Structures are given as structure tokens and as C-alpha cells.
N, CA, C and O atoms as a GROMACS GRO file, in nm:
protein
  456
    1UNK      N    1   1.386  -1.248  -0.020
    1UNK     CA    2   1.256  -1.311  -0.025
    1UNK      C    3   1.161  -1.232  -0.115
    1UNK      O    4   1.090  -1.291  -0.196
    2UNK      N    5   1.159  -1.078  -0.098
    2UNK     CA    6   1.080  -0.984  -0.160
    2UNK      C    7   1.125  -1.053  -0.328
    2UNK      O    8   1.039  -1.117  -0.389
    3UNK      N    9   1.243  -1.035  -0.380
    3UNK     CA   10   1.319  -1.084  -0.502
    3UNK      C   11   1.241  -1.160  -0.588
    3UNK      O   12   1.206  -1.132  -0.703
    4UNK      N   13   1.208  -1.298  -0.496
    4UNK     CA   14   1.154  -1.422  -0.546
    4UNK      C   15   1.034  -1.409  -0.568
    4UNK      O   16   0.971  -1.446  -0.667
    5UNK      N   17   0.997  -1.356  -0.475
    5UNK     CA   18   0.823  -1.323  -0.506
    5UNK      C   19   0.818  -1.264  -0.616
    5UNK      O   20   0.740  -1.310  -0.699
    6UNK      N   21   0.882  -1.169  -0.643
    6UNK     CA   22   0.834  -1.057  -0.806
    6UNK      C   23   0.860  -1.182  -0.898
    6UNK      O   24   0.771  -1.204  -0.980
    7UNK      N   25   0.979  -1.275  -0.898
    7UNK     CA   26   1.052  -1.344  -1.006
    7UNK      C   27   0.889  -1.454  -1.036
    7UNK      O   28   0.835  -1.477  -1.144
    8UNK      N   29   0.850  -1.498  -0.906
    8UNK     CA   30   0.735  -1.594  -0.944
    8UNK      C   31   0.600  -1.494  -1.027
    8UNK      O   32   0.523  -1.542  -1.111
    9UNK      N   33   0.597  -1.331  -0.973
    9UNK     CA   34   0.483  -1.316  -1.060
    9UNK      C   35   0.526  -1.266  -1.210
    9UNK      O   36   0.438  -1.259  -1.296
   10UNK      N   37   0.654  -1.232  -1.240
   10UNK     CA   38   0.660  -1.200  -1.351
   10UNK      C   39   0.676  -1.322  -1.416
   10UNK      O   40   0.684  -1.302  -1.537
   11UNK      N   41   0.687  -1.470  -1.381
   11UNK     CA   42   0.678  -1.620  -1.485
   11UNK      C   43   0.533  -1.660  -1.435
   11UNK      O   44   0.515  -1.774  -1.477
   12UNK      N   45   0.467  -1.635  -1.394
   12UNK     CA   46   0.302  -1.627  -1.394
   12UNK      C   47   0.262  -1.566  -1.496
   12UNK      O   48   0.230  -1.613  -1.606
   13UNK      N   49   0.262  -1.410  -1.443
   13UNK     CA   50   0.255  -1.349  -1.556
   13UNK      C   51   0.243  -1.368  -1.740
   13UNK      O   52   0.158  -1.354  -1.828
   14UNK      N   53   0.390  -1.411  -1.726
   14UNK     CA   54   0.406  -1.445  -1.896
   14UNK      C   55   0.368  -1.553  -1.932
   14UNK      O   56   0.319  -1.568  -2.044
   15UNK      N   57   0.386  -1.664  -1.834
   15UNK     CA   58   0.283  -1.764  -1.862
   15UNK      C   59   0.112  -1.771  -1.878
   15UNK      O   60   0.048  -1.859  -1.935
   16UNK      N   61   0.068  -1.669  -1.818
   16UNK     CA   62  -0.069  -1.642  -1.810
   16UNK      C   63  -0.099  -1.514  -1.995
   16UNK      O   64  -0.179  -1.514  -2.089
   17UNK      N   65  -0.011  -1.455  -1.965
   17UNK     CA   66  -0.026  -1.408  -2.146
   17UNK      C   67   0.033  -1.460  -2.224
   17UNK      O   68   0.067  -1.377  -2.307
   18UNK      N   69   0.092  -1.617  -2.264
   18UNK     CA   70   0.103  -1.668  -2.364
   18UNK      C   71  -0.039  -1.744  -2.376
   18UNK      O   72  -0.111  -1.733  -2.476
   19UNK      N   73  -0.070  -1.819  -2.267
   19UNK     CA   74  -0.191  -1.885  -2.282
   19UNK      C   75  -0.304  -1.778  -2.293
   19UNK      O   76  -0.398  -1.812  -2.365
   20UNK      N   77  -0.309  -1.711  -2.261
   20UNK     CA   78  -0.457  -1.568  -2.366
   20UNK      C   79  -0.386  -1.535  -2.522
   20UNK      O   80  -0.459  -1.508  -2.617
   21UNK      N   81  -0.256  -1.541  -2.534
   21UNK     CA   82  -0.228  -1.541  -2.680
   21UNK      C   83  -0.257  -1.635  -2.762
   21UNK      O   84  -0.299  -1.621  -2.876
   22UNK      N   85  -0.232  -1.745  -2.699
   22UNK     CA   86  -0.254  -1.855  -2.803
   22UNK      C   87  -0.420  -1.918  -2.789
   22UNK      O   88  -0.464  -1.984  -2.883
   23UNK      N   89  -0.523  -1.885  -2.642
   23UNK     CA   90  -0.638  -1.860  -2.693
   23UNK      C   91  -0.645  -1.757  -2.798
   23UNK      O   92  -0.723  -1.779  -2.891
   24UNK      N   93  -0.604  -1.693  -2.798
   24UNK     CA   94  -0.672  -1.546  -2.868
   24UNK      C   95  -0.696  -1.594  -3.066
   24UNK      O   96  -0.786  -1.604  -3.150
   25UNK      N   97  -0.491  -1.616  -3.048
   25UNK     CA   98  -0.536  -1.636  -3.221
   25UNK      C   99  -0.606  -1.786  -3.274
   25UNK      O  100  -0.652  -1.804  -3.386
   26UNK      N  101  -0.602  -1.885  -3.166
   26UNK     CA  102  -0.714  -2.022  -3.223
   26UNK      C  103  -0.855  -1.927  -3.282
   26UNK      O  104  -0.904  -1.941  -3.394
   27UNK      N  105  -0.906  -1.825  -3.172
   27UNK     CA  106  -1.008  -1.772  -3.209
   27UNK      C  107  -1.046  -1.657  -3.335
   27UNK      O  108  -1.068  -1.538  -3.313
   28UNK      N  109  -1.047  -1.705  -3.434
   28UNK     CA  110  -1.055  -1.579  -3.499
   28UNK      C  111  -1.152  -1.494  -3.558
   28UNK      O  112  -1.149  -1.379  -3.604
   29UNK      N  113  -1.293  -1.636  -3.534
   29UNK     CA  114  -1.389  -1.631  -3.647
   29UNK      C  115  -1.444  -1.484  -3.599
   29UNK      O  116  -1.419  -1.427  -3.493
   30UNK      N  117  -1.521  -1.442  -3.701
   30UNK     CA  118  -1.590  -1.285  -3.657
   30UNK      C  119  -1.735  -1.367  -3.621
   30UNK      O  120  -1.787  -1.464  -3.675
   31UNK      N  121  -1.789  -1.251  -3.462
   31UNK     CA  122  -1.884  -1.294  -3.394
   31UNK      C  123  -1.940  -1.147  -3.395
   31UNK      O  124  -1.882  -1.039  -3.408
   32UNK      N  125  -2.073  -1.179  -3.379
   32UNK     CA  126  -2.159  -1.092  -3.314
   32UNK      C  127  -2.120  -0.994  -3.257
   32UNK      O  128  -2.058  -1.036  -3.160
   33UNK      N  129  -2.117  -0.854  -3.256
   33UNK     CA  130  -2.125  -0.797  -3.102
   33UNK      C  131  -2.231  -0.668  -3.095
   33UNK      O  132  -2.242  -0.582  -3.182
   34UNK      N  133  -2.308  -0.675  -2.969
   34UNK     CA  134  -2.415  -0.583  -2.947
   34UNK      C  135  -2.369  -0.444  -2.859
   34UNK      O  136  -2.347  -0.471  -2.742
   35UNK      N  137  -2.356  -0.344  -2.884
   35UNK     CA  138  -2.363  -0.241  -2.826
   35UNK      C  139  -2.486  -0.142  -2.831
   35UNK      O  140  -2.493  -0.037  -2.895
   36UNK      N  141  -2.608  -0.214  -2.728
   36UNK     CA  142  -2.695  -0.153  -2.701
   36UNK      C  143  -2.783  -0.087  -2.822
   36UNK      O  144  -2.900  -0.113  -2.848
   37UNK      N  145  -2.702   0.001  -2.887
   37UNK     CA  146  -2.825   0.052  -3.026
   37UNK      C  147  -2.746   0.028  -3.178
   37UNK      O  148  -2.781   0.064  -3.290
   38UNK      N  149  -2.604  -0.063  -3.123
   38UNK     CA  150  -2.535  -0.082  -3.254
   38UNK      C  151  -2.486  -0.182  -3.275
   38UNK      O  152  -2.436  -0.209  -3.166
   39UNK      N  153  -2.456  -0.291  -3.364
   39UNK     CA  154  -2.440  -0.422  -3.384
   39UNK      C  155  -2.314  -0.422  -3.456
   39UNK      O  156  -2.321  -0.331  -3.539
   40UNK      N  157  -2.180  -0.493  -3.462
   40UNK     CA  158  -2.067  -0.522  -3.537
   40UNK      C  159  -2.003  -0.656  -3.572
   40UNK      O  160  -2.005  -0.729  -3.474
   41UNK      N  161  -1.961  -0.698  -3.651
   41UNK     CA  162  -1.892  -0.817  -3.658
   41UNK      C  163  -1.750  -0.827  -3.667
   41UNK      O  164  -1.685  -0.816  -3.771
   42UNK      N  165  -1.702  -0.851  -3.540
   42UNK     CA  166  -1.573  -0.823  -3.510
   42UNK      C  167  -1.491  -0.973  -3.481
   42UNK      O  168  -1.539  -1.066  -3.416
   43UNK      N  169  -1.340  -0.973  -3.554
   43UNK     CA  170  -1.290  -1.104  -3.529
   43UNK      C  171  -1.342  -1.124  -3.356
   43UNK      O  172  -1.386  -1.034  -3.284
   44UNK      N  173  -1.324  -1.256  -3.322
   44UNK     CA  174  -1.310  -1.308  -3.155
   44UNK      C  175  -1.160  -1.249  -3.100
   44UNK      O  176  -1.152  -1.213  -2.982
   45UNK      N  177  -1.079  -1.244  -3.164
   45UNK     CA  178  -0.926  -1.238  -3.101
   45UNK      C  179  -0.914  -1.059  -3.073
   45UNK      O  180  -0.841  -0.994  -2.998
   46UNK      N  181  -1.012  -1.023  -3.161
   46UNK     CA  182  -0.978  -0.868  -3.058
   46UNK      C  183  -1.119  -0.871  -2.956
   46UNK      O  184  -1.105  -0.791  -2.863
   47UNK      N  185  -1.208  -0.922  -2.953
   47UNK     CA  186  -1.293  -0.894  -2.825
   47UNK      C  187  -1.205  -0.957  -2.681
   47UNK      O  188  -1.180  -0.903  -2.574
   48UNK      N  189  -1.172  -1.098  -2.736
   48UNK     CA  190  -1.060  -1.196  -2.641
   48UNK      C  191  -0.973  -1.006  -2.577
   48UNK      O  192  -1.014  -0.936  -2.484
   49UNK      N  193  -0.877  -0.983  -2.653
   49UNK     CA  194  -0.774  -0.924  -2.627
   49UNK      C  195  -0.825  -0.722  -2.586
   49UNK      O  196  -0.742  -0.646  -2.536
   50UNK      N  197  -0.943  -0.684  -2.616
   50UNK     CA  198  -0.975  -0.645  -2.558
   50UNK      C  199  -1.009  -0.624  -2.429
   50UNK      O  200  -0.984  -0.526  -2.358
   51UNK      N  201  -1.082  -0.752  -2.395
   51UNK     CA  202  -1.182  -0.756  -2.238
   51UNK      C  203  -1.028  -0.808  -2.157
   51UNK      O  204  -1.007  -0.793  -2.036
   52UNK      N  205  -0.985  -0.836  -2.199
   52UNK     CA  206  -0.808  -0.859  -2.147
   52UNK      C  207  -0.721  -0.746  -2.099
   52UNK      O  208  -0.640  -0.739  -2.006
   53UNK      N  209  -0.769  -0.645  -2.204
   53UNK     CA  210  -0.721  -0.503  -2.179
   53UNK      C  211  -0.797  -0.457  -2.061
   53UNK      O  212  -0.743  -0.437  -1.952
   54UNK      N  213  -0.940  -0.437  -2.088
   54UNK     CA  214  -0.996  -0.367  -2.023
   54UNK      C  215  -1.005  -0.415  -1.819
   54UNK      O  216  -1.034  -0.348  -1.720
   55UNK      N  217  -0.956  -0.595  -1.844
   55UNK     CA  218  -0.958  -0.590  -1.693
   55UNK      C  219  -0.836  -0.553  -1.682
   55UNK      O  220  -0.837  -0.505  -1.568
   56UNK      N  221  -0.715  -0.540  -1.727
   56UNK     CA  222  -0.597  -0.551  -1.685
   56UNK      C  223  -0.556  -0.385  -1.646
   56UNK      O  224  -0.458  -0.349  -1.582
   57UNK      N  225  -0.665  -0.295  -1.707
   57UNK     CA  226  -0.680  -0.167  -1.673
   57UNK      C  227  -0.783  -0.158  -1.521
   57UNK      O  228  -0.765  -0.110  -1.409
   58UNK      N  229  -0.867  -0.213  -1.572
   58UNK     CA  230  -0.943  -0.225  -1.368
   58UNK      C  231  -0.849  -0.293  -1.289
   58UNK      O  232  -0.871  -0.273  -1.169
   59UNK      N  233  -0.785  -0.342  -1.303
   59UNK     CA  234  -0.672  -0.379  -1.156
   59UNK      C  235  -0.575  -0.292  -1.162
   59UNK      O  236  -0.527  -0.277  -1.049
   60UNK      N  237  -0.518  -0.219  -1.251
   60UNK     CA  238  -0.434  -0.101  -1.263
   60UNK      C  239  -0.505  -0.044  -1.190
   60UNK      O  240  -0.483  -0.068  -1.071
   61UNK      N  241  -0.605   0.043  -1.218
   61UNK     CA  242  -0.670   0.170  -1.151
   61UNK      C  243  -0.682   0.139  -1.002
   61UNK      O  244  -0.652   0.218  -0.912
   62UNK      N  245  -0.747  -0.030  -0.981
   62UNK     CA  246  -0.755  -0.046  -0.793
   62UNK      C  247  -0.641  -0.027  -0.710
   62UNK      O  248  -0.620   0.027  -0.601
   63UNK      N  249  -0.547  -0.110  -0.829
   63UNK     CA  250  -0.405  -0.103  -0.716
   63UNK      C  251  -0.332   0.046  -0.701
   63UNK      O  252  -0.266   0.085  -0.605
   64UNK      N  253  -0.367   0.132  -0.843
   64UNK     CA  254  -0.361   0.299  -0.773
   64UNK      C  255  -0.419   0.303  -0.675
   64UNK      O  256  -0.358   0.269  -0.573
   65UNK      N  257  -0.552   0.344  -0.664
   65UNK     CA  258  -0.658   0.356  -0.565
   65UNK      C  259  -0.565   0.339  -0.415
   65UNK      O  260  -0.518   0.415  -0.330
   66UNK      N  261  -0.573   0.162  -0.445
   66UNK     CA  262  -0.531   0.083  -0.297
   66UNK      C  263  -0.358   0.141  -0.271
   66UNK      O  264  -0.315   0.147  -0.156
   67UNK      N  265  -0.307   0.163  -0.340
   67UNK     CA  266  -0.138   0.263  -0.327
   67UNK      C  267  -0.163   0.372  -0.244
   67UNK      O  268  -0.126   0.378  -0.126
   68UNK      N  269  -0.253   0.491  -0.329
   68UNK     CA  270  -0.241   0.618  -0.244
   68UNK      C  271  -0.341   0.567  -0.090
   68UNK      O  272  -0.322   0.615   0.022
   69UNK      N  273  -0.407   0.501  -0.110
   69UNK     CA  274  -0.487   0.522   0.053
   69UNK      C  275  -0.380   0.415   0.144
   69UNK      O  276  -0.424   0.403   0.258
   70UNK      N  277  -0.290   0.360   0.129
   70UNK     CA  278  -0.195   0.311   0.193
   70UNK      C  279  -0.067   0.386   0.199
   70UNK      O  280   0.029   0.357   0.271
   71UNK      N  281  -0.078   0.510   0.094
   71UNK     CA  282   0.093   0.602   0.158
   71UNK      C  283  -0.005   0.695   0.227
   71UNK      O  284   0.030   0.725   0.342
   72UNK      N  285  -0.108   0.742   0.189
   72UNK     CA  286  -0.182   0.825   0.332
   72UNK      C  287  -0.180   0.766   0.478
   72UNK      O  288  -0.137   0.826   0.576
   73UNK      N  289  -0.233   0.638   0.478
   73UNK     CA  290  -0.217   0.591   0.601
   73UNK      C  291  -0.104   0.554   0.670
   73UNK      O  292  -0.105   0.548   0.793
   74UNK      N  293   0.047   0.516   0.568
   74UNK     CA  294   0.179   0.540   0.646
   74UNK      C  295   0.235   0.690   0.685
   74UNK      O  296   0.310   0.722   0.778
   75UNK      N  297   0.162   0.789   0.561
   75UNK     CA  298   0.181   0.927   0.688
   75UNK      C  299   0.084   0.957   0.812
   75UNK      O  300   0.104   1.065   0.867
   76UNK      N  301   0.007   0.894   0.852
   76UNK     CA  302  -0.081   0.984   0.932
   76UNK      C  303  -0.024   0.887   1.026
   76UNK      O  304  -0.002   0.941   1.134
   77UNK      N  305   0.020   0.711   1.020
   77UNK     CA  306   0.080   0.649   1.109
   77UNK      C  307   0.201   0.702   1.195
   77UNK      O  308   0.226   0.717   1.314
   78UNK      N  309   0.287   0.732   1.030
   78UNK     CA  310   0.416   0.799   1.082
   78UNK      C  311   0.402   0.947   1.178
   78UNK      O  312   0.486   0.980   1.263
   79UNK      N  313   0.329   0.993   1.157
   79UNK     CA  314   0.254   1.121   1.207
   79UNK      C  315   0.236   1.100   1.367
   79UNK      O  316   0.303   1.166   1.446
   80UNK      N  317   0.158   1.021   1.402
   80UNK     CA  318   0.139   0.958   1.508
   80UNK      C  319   0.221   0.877   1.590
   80UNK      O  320   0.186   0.869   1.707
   81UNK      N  321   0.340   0.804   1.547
   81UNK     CA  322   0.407   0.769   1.597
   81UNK      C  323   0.526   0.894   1.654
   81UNK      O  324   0.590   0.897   1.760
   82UNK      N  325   0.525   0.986   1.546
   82UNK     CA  326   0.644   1.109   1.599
   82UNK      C  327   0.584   1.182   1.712
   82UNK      O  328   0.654   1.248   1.788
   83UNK      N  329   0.440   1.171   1.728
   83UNK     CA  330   0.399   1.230   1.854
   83UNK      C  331   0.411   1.175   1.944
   83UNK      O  332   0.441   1.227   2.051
   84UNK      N  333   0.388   1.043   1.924
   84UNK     CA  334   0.417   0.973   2.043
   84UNK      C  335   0.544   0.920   2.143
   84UNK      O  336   0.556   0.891   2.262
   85UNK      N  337   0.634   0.924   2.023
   85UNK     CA  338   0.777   0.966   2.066
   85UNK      C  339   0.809   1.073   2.141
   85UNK      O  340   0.875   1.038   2.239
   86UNK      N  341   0.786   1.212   2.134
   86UNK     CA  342   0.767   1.293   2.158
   86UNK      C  343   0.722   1.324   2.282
   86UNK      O  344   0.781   1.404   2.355
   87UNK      N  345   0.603   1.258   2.317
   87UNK     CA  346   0.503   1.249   2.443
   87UNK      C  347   0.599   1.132   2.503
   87UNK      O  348   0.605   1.128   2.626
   88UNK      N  349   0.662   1.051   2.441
   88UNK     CA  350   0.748   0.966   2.523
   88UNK      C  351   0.870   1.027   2.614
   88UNK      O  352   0.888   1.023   2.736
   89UNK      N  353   0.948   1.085   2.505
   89UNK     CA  354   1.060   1.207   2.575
   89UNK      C  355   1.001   1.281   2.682
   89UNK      O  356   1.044   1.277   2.797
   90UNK      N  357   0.912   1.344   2.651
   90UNK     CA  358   0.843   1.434   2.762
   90UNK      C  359   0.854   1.378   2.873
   90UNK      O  360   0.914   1.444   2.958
   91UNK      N  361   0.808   1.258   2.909
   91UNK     CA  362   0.756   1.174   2.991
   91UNK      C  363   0.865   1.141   3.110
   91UNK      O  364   0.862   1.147   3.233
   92UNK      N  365   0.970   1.102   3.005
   92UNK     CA  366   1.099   1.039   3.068
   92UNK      C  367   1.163   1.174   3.101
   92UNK      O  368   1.198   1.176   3.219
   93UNK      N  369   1.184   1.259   3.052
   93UNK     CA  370   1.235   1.393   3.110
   93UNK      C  371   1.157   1.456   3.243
   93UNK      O  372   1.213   1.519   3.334
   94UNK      N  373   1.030   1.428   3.234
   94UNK     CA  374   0.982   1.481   3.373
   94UNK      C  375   1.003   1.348   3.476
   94UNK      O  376   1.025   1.390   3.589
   95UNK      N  377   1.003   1.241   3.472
   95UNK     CA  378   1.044   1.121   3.557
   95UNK      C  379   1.188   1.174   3.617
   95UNK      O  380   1.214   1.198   3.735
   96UNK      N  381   1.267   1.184   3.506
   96UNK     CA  382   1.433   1.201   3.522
   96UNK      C  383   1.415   1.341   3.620
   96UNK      O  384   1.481   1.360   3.722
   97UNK      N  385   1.335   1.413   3.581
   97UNK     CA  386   1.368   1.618   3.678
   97UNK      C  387   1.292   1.548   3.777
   97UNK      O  388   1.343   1.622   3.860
   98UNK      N  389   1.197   1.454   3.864
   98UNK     CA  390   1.094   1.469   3.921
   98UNK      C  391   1.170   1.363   4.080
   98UNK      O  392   1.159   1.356   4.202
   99UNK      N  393   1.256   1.291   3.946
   99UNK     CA  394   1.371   1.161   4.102
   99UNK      C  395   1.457   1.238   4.098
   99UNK      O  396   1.546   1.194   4.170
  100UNK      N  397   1.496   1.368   4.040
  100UNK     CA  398   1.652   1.368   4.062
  100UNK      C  399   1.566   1.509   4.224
  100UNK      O  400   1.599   1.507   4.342
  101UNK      N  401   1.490   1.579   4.176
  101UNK     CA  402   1.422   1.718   4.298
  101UNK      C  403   1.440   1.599   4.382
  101UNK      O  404   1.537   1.611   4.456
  102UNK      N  405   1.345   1.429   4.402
  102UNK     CA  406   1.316   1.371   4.507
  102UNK      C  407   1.510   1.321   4.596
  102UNK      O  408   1.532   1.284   4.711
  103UNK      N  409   1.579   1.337   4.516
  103UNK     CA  410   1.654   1.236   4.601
  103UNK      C  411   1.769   1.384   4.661
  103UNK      O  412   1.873   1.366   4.724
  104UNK      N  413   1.734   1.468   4.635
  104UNK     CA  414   1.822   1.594   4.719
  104UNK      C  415   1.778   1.601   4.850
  104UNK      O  416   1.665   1.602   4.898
  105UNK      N  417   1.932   1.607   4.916
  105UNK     CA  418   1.853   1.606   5.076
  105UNK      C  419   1.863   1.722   5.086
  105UNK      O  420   1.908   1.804   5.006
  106UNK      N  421   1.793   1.744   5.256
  106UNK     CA  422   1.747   1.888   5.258
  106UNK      C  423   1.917   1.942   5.324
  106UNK      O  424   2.007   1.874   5.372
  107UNK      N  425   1.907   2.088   5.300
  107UNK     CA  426   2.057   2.141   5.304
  107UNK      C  427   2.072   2.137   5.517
  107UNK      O  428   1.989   2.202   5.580
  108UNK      N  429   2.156   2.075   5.577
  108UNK     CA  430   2.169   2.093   5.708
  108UNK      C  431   2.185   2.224   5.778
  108UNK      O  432   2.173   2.231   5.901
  109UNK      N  433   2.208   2.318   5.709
  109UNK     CA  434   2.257   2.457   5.790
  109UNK      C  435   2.170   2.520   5.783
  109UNK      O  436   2.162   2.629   5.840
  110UNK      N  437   2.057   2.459   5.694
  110UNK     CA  438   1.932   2.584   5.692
  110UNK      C  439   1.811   2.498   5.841
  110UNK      O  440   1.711   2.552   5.888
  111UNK      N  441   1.843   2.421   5.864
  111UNK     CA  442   1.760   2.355   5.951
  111UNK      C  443   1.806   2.430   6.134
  111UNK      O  444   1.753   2.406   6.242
  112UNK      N  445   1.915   2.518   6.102
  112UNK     CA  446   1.982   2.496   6.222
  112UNK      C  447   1.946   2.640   6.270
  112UNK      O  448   1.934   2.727   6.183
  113UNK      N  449   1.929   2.667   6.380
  113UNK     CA  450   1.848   2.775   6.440
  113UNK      C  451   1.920   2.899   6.559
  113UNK      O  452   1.901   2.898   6.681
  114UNK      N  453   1.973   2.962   6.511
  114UNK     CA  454   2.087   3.072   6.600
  114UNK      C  455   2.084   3.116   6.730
  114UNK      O  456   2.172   3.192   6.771
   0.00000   0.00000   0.00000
């Protein structure tokens, strides 16, 4: 199931960057562009393929981000679960020592009086 899922986003995927390719080069004319104290005239197909870059780098960086704070939280889970295992054994080991003291009877010859 995991398989299919990757197979559908990698034909998304390439379907989603042919159609920004073939926007990109329809666009070619040189436009405007303002950077605050500097002005350029740059084809459209690299601003297109730029701002393309630049989000496709902000979802890179989140899904780092969102990676490491999700293998931190499977160790501190896993962390917690080994204690609790742990505190589980304990548990059942003093149950197991606590019926086995209860079910010894008392010894008859020490009850018996000379």
C-alpha cells in the first residue's frame, strides 16, 4: 500500500512539473522586476522557475523541520514505553513472589507444642 502511494506522488509530481514547464517556456517575454532599491528586466520563465524553486525549497526545509521533531518524539515515546515495560515486569514479578509467600501453608510441626 505504502508502494502505491509513492508511485501516485511521483506521477503527480511529474505531471505537476511538466505543466510549470510548459507554463514556463509559453512565458518568455522580459517583465519588470522590483527589488526594493533595484529594478531588472528579466525573461518571465526564470521568475516562473525561480519562485518554483524557491517554494519547492520551503517545503524541503518544513518537511526537515517536521522529520527531526517526529524522530525526537519516536525516541522519547520509545523511551517511555521501555519504562513502562519495565515497571510492567516489576509489577508481575512482585504479584508472582507476593501469591506464591500467600499460598504456602504454615509448616505443621512448628505449631506443635512439647
Amino acid at each position: 500500500m505504502k508502494e502505491n502511494k509513492i508511485q501516485w506522488q511521483v506521477i503527480v509530481g511529474i505531471i505537476l512539473a511538466l505543466i510549470i514547464a510548459i507554463f514556463a517556456v509559453i512565458n518568455v517575454d522580459p517583465v519588470e522586476v522590483n527589488f526594493l532599491f533595484l529594478q531588472a528586466d528579466w525573461p518571465l520563465i526564470l521568475i516562473i522557475l525561480g519562485s518554483v524553486l524557491c517554494g519547492c525549497l520551503i517545503i524541503f526545509f518544513l518537511n526537515i523541520t517536521k522529520s527531526r521533531s517526529m524522530k525526537k518524539k519516536l525516541k522519547q515515546l520509545t523511551t517511555e514505553k521501555t519504562e513502562l515495560e519495565r515497571q510492567l515486569a516489576a509489577a508481575k514479578a512482585m504479584k508472582t513472589h507476593s501469591s506464591q509467600v500467600e499460598k504456602r501453608e504454615p509448616d505443621k510441626n512448628a505449631n506443635t507444642t512439647k
